[in-house]
Coordinates of C-alpha atoms and ligand atoms in Angstrom, one line a residue:
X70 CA -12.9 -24.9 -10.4
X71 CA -14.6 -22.8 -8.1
X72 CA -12.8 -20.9 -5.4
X73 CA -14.1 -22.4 -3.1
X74 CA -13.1 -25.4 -4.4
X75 CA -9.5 -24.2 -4.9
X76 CA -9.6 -22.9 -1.4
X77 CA -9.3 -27.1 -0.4
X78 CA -6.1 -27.5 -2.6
X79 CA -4.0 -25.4 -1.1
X80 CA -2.0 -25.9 2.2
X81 CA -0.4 -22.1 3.4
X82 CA 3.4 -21.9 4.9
X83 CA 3.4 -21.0 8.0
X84 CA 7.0 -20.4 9.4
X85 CA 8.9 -17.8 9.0
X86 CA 11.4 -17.4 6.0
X87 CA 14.9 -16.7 7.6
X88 CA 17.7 -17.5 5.1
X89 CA 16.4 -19.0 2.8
X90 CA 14.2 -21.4 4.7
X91 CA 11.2 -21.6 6.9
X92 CA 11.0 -22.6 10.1
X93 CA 8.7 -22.3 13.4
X94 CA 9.0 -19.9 16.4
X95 CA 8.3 -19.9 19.9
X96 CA 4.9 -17.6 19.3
X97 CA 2.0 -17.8 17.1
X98 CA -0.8 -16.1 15.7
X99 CA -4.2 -17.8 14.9
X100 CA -5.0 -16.4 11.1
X101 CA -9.0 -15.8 11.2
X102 CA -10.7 -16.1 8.0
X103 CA -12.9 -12.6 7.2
X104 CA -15.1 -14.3 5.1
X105 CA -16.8 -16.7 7.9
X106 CA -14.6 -15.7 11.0
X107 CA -13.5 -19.1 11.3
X108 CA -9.8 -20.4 11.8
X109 CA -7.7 -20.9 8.8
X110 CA -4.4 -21.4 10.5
X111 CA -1.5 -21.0 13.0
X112 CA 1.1 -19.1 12.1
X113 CA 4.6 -18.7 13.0
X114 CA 5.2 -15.3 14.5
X115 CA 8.7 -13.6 15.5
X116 CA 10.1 -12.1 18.7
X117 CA 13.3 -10.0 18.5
X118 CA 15.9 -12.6 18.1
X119 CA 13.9 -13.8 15.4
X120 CA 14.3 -10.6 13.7
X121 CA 17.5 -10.1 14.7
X122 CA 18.3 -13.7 12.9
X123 CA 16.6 -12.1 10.0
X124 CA 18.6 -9.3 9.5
X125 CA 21.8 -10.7 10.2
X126 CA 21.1 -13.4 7.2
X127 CA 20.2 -10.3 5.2
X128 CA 23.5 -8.5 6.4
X129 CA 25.7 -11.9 5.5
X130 CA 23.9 -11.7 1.9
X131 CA 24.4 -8.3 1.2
X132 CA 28.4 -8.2 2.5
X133 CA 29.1 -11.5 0.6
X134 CA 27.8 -10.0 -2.5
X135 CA 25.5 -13.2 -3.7
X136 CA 23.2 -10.1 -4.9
X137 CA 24.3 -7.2 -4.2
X138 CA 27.0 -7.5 -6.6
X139 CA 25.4 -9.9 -8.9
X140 CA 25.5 -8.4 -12.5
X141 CA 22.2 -6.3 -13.0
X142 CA 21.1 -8.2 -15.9
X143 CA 21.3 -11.1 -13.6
X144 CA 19.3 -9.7 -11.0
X145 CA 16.8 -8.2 -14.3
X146 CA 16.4 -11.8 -15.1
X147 CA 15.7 -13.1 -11.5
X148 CA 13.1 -10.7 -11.0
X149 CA 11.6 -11.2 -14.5
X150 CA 11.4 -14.6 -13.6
X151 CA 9.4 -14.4 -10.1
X152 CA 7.2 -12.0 -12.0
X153 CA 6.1 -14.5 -14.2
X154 CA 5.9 -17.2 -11.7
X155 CA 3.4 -15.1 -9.9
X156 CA 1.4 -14.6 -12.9
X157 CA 1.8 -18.7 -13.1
X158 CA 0.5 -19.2 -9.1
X159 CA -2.2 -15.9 -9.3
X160 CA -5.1 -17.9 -8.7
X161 CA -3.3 -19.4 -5.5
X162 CA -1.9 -15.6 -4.8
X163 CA -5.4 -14.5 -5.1
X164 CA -6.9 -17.0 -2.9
X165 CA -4.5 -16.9 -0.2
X166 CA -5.3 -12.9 -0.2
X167 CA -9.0 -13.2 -0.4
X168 CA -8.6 -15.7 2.7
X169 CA -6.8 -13.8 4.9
X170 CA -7.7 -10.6 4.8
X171 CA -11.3 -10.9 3.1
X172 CA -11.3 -8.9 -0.4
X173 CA -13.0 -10.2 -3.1
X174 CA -10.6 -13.2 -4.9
X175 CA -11.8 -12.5 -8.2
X176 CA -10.3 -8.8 -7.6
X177 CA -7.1 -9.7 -6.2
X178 CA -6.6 -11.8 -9.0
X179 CA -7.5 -9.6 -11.8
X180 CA -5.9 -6.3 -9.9
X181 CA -3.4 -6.9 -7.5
X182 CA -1.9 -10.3 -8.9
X183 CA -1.6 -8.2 -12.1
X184 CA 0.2 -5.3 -10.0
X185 CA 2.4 -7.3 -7.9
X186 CA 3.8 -8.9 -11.4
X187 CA 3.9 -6.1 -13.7
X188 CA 6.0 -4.0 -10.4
X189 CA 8.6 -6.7 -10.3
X190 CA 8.7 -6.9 -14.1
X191 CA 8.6 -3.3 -14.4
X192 CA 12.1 -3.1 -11.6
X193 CA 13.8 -6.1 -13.5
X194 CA 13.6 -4.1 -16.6
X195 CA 15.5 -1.4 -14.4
X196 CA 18.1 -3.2 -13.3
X197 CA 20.7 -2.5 -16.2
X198 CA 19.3 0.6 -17.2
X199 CA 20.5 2.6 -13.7
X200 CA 23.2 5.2 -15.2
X201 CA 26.1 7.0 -12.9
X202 CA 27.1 10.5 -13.3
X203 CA 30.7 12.0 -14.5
X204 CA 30.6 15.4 -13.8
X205 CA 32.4 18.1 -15.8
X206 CA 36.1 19.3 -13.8
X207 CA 39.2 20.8 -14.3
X208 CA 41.5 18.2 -16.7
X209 CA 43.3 17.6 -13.7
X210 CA 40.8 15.5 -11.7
X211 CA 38.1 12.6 -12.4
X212 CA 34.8 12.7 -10.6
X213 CA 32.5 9.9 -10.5
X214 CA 29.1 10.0 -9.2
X215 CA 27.9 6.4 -8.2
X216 CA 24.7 4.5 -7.0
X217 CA 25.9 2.0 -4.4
X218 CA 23.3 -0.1 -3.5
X219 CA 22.2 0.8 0.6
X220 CA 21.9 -2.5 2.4
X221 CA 20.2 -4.3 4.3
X222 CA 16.3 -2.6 3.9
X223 CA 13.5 -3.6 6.4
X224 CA 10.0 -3.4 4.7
X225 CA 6.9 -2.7 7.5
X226 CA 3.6 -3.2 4.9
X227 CA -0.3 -3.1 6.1
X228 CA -3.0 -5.9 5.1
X229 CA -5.3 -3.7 2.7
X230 CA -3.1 -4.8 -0.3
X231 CA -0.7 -7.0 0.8
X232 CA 0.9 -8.2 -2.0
X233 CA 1.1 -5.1 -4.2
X234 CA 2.4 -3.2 -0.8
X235 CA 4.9 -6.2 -0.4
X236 CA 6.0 -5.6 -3.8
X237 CA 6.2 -1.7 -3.8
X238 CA 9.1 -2.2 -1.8
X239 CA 10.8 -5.0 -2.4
X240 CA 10.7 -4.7 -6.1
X241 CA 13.3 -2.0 -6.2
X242 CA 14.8 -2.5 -3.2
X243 CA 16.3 -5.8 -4.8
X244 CA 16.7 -3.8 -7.7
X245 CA 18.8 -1.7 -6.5
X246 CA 21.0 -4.4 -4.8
X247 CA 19.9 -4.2 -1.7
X248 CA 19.0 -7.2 1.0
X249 CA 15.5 -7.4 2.4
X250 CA 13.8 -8.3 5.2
X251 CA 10.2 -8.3 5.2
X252 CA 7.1 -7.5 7.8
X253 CA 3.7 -8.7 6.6
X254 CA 0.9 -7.2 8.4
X255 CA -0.5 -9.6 10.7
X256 CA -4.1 -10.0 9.0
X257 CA -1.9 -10.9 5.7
X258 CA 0.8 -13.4 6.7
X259 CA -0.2 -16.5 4.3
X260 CA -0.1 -14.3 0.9
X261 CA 3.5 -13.0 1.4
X262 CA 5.2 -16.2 2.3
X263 CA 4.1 -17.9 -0.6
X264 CA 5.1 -14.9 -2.8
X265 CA 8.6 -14.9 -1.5
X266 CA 8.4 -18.8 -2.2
X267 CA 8.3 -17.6 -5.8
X268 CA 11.2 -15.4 -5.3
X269 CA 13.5 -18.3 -3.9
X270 CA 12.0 -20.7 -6.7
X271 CA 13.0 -17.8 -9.2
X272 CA 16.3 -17.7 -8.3
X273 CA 16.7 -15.1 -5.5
X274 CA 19.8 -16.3 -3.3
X275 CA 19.0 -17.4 0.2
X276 CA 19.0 -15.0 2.9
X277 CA 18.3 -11.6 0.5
X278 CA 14.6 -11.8 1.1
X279 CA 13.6 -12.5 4.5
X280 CA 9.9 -12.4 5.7
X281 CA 9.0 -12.2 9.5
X282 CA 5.8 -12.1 10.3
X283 CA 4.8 -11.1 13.7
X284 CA 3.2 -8.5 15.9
X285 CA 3.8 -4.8 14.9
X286 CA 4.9 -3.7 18.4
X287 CA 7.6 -6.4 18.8
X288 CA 8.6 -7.6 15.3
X289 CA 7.5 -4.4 13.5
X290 CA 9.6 -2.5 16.1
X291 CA 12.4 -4.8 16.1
X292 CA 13.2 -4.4 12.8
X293 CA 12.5 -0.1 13.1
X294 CA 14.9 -0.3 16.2
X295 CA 17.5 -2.5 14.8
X296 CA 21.1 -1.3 14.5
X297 CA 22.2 -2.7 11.7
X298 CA 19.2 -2.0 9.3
X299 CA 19.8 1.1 6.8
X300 CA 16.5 1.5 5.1
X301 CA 13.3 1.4 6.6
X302 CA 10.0 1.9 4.2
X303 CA 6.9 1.5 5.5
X304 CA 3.0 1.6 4.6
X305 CA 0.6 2.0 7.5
X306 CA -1.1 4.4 9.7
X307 CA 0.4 7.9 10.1
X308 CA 0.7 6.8 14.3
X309 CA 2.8 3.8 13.4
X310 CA 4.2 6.3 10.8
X311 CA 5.3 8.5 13.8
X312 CA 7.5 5.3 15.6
X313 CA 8.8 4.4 13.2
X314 CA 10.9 7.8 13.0
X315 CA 11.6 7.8 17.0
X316 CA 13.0 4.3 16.5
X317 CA 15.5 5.8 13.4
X318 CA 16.2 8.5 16.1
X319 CA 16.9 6.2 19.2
X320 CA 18.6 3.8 17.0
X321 CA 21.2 4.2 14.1
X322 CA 19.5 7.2 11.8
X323 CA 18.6 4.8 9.3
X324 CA 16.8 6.3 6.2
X325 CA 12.9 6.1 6.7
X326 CA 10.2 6.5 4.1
X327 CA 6.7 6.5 5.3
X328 CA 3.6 6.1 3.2
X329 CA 0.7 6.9 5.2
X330 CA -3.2 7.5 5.6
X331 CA -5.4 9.6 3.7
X332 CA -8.6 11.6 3.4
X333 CA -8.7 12.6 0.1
X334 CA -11.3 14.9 -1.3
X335 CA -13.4 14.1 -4.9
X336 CA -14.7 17.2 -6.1
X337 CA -17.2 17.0 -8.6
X338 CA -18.3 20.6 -10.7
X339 CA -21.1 21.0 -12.5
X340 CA -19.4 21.0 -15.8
X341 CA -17.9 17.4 -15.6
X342 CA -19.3 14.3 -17.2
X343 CA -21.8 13.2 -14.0
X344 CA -22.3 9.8 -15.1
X345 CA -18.6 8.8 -15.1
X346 CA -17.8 11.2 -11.8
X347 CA -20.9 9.5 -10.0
X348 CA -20.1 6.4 -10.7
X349 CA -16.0 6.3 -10.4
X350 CA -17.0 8.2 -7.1
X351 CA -19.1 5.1 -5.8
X352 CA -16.2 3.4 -6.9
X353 CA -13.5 5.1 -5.2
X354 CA -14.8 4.4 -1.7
X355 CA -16.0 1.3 -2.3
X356 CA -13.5 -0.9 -3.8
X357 CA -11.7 -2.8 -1.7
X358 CA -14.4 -2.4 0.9
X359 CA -13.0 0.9 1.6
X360 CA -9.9 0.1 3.1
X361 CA -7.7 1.9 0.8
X362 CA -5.7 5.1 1.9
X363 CA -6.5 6.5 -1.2
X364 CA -9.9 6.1 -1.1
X365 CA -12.0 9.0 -2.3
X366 CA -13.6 9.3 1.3
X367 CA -14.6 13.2 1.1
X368 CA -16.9 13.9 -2.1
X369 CA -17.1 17.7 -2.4
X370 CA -20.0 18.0 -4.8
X371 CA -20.9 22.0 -6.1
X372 CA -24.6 22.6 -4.7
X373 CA -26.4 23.1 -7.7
X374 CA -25.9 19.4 -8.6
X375 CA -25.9 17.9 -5.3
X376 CA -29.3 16.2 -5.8
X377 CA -28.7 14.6 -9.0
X378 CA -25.2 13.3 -8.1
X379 CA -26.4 12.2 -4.4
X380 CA -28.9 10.0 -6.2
X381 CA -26.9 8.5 -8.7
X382 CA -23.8 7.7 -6.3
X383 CA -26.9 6.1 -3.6
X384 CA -28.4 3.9 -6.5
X385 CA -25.2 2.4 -7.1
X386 CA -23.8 2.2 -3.2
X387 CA -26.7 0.4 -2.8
X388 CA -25.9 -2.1 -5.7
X389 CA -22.9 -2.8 -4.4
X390 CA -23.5 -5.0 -1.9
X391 CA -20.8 -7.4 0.2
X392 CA -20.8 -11.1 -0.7
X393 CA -18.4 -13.8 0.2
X394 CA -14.6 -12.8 -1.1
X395 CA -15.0 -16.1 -2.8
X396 CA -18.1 -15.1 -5.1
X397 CA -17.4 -14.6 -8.5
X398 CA -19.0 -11.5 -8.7
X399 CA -18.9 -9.6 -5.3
X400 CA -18.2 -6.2 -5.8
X401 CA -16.9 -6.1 -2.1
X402 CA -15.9 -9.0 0.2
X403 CA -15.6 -8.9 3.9
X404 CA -13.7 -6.3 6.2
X405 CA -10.2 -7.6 7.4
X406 CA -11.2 -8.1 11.1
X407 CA -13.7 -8.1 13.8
X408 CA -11.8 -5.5 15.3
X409 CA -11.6 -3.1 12.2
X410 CA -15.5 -4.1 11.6
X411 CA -16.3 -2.9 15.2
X412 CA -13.8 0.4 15.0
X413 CA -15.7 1.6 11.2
X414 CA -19.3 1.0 13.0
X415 CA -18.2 3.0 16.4
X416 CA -16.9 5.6 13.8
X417 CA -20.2 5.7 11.9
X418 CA -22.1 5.9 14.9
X419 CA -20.1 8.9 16.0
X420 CA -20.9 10.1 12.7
X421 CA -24.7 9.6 13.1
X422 CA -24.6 12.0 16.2
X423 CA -22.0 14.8 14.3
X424 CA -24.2 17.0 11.9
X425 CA -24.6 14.9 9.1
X426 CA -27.4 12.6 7.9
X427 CA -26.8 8.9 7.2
X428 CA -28.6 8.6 3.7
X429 CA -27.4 5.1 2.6
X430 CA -25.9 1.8 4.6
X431 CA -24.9 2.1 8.5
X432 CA -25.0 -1.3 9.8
X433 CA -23.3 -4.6 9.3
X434 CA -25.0 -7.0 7.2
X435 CA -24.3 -10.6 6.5
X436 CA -24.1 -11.8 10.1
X437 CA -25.5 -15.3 9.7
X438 CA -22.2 -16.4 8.0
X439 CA -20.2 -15.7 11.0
X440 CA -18.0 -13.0 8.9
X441 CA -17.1 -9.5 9.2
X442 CA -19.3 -7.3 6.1
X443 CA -20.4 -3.9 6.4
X444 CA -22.4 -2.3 3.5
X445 CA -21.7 0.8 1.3
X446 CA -22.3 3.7 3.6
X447 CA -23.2 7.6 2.7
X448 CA -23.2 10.8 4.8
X449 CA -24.6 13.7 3.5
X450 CA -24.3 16.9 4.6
X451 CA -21.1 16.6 6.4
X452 CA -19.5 19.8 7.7
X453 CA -16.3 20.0 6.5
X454 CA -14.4 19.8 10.4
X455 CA -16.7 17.2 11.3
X456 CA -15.2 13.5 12.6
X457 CA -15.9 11.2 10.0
X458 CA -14.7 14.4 7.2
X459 CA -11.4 14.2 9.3
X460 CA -10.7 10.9 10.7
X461 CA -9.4 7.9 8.2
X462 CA -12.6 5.5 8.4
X463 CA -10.6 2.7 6.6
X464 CA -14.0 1.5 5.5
X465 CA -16.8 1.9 2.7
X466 CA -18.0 5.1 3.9
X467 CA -18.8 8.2 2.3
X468 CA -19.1 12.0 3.7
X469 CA -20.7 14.1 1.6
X470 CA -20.3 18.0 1.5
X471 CA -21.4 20.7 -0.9
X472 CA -19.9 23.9 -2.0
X473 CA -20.3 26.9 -3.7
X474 CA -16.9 28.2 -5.6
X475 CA -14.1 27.0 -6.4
X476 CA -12.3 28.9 -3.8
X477 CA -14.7 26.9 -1.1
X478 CA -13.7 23.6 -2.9
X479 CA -10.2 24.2 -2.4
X480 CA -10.3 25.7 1.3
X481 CA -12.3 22.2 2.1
X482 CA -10.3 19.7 0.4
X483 CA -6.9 20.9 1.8
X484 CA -9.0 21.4 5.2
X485 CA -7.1 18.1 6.5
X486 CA -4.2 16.9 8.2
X487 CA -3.8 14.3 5.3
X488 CA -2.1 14.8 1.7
X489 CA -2.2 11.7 -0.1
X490 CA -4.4 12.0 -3.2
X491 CA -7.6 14.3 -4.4
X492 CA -9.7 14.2 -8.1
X493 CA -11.4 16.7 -9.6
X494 CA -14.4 16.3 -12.1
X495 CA -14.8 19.3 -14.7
X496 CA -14.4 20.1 -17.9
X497 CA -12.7 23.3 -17.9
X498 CA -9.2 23.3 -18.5
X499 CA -8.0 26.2 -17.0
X500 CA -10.2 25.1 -13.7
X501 CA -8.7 21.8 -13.6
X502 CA -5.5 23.4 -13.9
X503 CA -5.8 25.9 -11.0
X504 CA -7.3 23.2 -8.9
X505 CA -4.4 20.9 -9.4
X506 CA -2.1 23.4 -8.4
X507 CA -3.7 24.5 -5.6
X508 CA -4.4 20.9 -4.0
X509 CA -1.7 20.1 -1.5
X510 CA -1.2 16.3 -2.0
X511 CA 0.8 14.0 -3.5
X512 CA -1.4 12.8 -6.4
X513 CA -3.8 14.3 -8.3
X514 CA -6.5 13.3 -11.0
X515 CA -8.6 14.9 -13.5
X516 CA -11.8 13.4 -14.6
X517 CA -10.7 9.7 -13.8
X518 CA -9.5 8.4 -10.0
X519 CA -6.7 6.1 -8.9
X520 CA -5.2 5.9 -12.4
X521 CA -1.8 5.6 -13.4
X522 CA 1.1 2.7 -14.4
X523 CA 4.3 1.9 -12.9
X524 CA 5.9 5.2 -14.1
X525 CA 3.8 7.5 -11.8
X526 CA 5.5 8.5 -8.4
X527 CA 2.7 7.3 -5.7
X528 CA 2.9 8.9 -2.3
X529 CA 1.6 12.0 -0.3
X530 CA 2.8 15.0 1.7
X531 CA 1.7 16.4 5.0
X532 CA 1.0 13.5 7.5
X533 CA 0.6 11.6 4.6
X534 CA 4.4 10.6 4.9
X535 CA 7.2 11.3 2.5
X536 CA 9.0 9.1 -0.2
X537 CA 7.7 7.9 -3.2
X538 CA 6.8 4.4 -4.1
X539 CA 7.1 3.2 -8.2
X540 CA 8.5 4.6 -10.6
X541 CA 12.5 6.1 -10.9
X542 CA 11.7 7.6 -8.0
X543 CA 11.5 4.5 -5.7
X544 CA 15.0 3.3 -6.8
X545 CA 16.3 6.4 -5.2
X546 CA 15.4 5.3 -2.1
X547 CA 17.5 2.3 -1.8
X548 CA 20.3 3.9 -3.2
X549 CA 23.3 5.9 -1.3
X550 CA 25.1 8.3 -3.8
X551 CA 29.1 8.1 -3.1
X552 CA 31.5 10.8 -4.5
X553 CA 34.8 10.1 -5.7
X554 CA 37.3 12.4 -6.6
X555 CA 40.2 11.3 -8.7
X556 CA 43.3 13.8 -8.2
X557 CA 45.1 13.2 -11.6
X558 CA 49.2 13.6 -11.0
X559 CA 48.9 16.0 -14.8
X560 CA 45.9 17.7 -16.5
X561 CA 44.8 15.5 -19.5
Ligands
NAD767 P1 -0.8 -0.1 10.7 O1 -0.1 1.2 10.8 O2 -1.6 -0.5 11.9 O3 0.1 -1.3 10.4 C1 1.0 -1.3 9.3 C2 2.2 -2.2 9.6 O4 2.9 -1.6 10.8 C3 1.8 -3.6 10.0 O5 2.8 -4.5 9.5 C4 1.9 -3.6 11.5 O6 2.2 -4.9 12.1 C5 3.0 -2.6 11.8 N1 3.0 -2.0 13.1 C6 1.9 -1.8 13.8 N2 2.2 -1.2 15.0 C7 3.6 -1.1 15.0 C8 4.5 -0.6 16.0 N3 4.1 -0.1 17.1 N4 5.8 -0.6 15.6 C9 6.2 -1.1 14.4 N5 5.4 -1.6 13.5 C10 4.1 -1.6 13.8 O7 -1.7 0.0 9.5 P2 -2.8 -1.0 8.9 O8 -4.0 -1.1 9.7 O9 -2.1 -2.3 8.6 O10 -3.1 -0.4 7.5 C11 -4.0 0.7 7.3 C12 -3.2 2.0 7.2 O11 -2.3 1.9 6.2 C13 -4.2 3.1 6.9 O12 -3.9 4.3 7.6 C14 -3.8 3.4 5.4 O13 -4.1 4.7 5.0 C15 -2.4 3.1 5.3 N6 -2.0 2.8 4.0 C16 -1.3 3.8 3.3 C17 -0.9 3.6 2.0 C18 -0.1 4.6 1.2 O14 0.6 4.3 0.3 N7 0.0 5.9 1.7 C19 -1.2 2.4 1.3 C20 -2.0 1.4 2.0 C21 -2.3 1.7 3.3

């Protein structure tokens, strides 16, 4: 079967998953399909008291202990089970993806289906391997150190990959214990209703995964202002990064953990391999149609092989053409949005007026299908302050800058307000090395971009945000640490 042909077998949920069921709501949301900018669906989308609902079926589920004090090799098999089933529905997961927000199906099978399952296998396998501590006293005392699982944990997760976001967090926040409730982005609704369909169907009790779709300023800020939520993570812009902390402060402190944008720098010496850094460069900006905050959006290139690895990153930009999401071989699909279409072509024509030279791409292609594509794009010769070296584009465009030392390489690519992720092509240890040190993000990679499993630590620093998603690390965050203190009546 064809995707397109798939596309005709499926019929989305629409409602909103409170307690473990869906229902409708008194607002709702047209879901506009990328690919041809035609209608796909209503969706159901939540005021307050919707989310409000939410989190008190969350709060009833967590206090009642259906999960939260479930054995952990219960909750291991639960999650182990929904991680299978989404390998079992990853064609529909793919399409649902591909429809609403417009990347290529074939992709978000092969890539992010793959993710999403292997991160709640990956957490399953956790579950009953989470050790307390016993500290050393005096004979006279017992201390215990213990993981108590933190509540009720509201996840606020953007469109670009919206299962593998969806699943970032909620893996180990289930993991852990914990109740969710979850807020889709509202250019991915479908995707993350059927996924938590799975969860029910795997065995996850009612009520301890909620999903709300809905506006960002009403149910996203809901859930950020809401009293009786204890962990907020989120994955979005560093702005809505910024509410999200004043609603913690006006409300109950809750915990926040914000994953942010990016601008990260790709800095290619002469002395790498330039066929793989040219081409995992194209790649880096392009995949995904760009809209990836760890896109490799700056490519710092030393100026004694800025010809040759300007040509070679052009010839393959230019190969890399949008198609329909639903084509077997696109190598990009459509941009989420008109509106996000119209905001990456106002930034690249502020870009065409700000010192640099559009060598490649620049306007949206694709028109006659009525859907929202916009072509590889290069700058070249983009001073390092300028806009579009600054500004998260969100779209498949490149700025291209040379330098001339590696002093010059680092002052540029730590020359932003970003700290998310950075490469570095050479093959000089001891360069690599000083580089790596010397970057100020989160994540770092040496001769190879965006690599790295389920035991690597993804986030950034600076207005990147703070907290880490997979890996150990992520349990931590939905975790409170209590100390208890035994006074023994006689030293033993
Ligand atoms: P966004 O910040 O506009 O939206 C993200 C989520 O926040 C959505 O669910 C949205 O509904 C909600 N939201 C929007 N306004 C809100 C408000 N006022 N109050 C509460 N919630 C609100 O981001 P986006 O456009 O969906 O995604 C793109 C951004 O996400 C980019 O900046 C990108 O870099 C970032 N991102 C970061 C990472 C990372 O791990 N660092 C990963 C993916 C995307």
């Amino acid at each position: 079967m064809t995707w397109h042909e798939r596309a005709n077998t499926i019929t989305p949920r629409t409602g909103l998953l409170i307690d473990g069921r869906f229902r409708s709501a008194t607002e709702s949301f047209e879901v506009i399909a990328p690919r041809n900018g035609k209608l796909v669906t209503e969706i159901a989308f939540a005021n307050a008291d919707d989310v409000n609902e939410a989190v008190s079926s969350a709060r009833r589920a967590f206090e009642d202990g259906r999960w939260s004090k479930r054995a952990p090799s219960e909750r291991k098999a639960v999650l182990m089970a929904w991680a299978e089933l989404c390998r079992a529905h990853g064609d529909e997961l793919a399409l649902l993806m591909a429809l609403e927000m417009g990347k290529p199906a074939h992709e978000a099978k092969s890539i992010e289906v793959r993710a999403v399952a292997n991160t709640l296998a990956w957490f399953g396998e956790a579950c009953d391997k989470i050790l307390d501590e016993i500290p050393h006293t005096a004979r006279d005392a017992l201390a215990l150190v213990t993981r108590e699982p933190a509540g009720v944990v509201g996840a606020v997760v953007p469109w670009n990959f919206p299962l593998t976001m969806a699943a970032w967090k909620v893996a180990p926040a289930l993991a852990a214990g914990c109740s969710v409730v979850l807020k889709p982005a509202e250019n991915s609704p479908l995707s993350a209703l059927r996924f938590a369909e799975l969860g029910l169907e795997a065995g996850l009790p009612e009520g301890v995964l909620n999903v709300v779709n809905g506006h960002g300023h009403i149910a996203g800020k809901a859930l950020g202002e809401h009293p009786d939520v204890d962990v907020l993570t989120f994955t979005g812009s560093t702005q809505v990064g910024r509410y999200f902390l004043e609603y913690a402060a006006q409300s109950n402190l809750k915990r926040v953990y914000l994953e942010l944008g990016g601008k990260s720098a790709n800095i290619i010496f002469p002395d790498a391999d330039l066929d793989r850094a040219a081409s995992t460069a194209a790649w880096s900006i392009f995949f995904n149609q760009g809209e990836m905050c760890t896109a490799g959006s700056r490519l710092l290139v030393h100026e004694s092989i800025h010809d040759e690895v300007v040509a070679r990153v052009s010839t393959i930009a230019a190969a890399m053409q949008p198609q329909d999401p639903f084509s077997d071989d696109a190598p990009m699909g459509a941009m989420v949005s008109k509106e996000h279409l119209e905001r990456v072509e106002s930034m690249v024509t502020t870009g065409r007026g700000d010192r640099a030279e559009l060598i490649v791409g620049g306007e949206r292609v694709n028109q006659e299908s009525g859907g929202y594509y916009f072509p590889p794009t290069i700058f070249d010769h983009v001073a390092p302050e300028a806009y579009i070296a600054q500004e998260e584009i969100f779209g498949p465009v490149l700025s291209i800058t040379t330098f001339s030392d590696d002093a010059e390489a680092l002052r540029i690519a730590n020359g932003t307000r970003y700290g998310l992720a950075s490469a570095i092509w050479t093959q000089n240890l001891d360069r690599a090395v000083a580089m790596s040190r010397g970057l100020r993000v989160g994540m770092c990679w040496v001769n190879c971009y965006e690599e790295g499993d389920m035991t690597i630590p993804f986030g950034g620093v600076k207005e990147s945000g703070f907290g880490r998603d997979k890996s150990l690390h992520a349990l931590e965050k939905f975790f409170d640490l209590k100390s208890t203190w035994i006074q023994l009546s006689e030293p033993s």
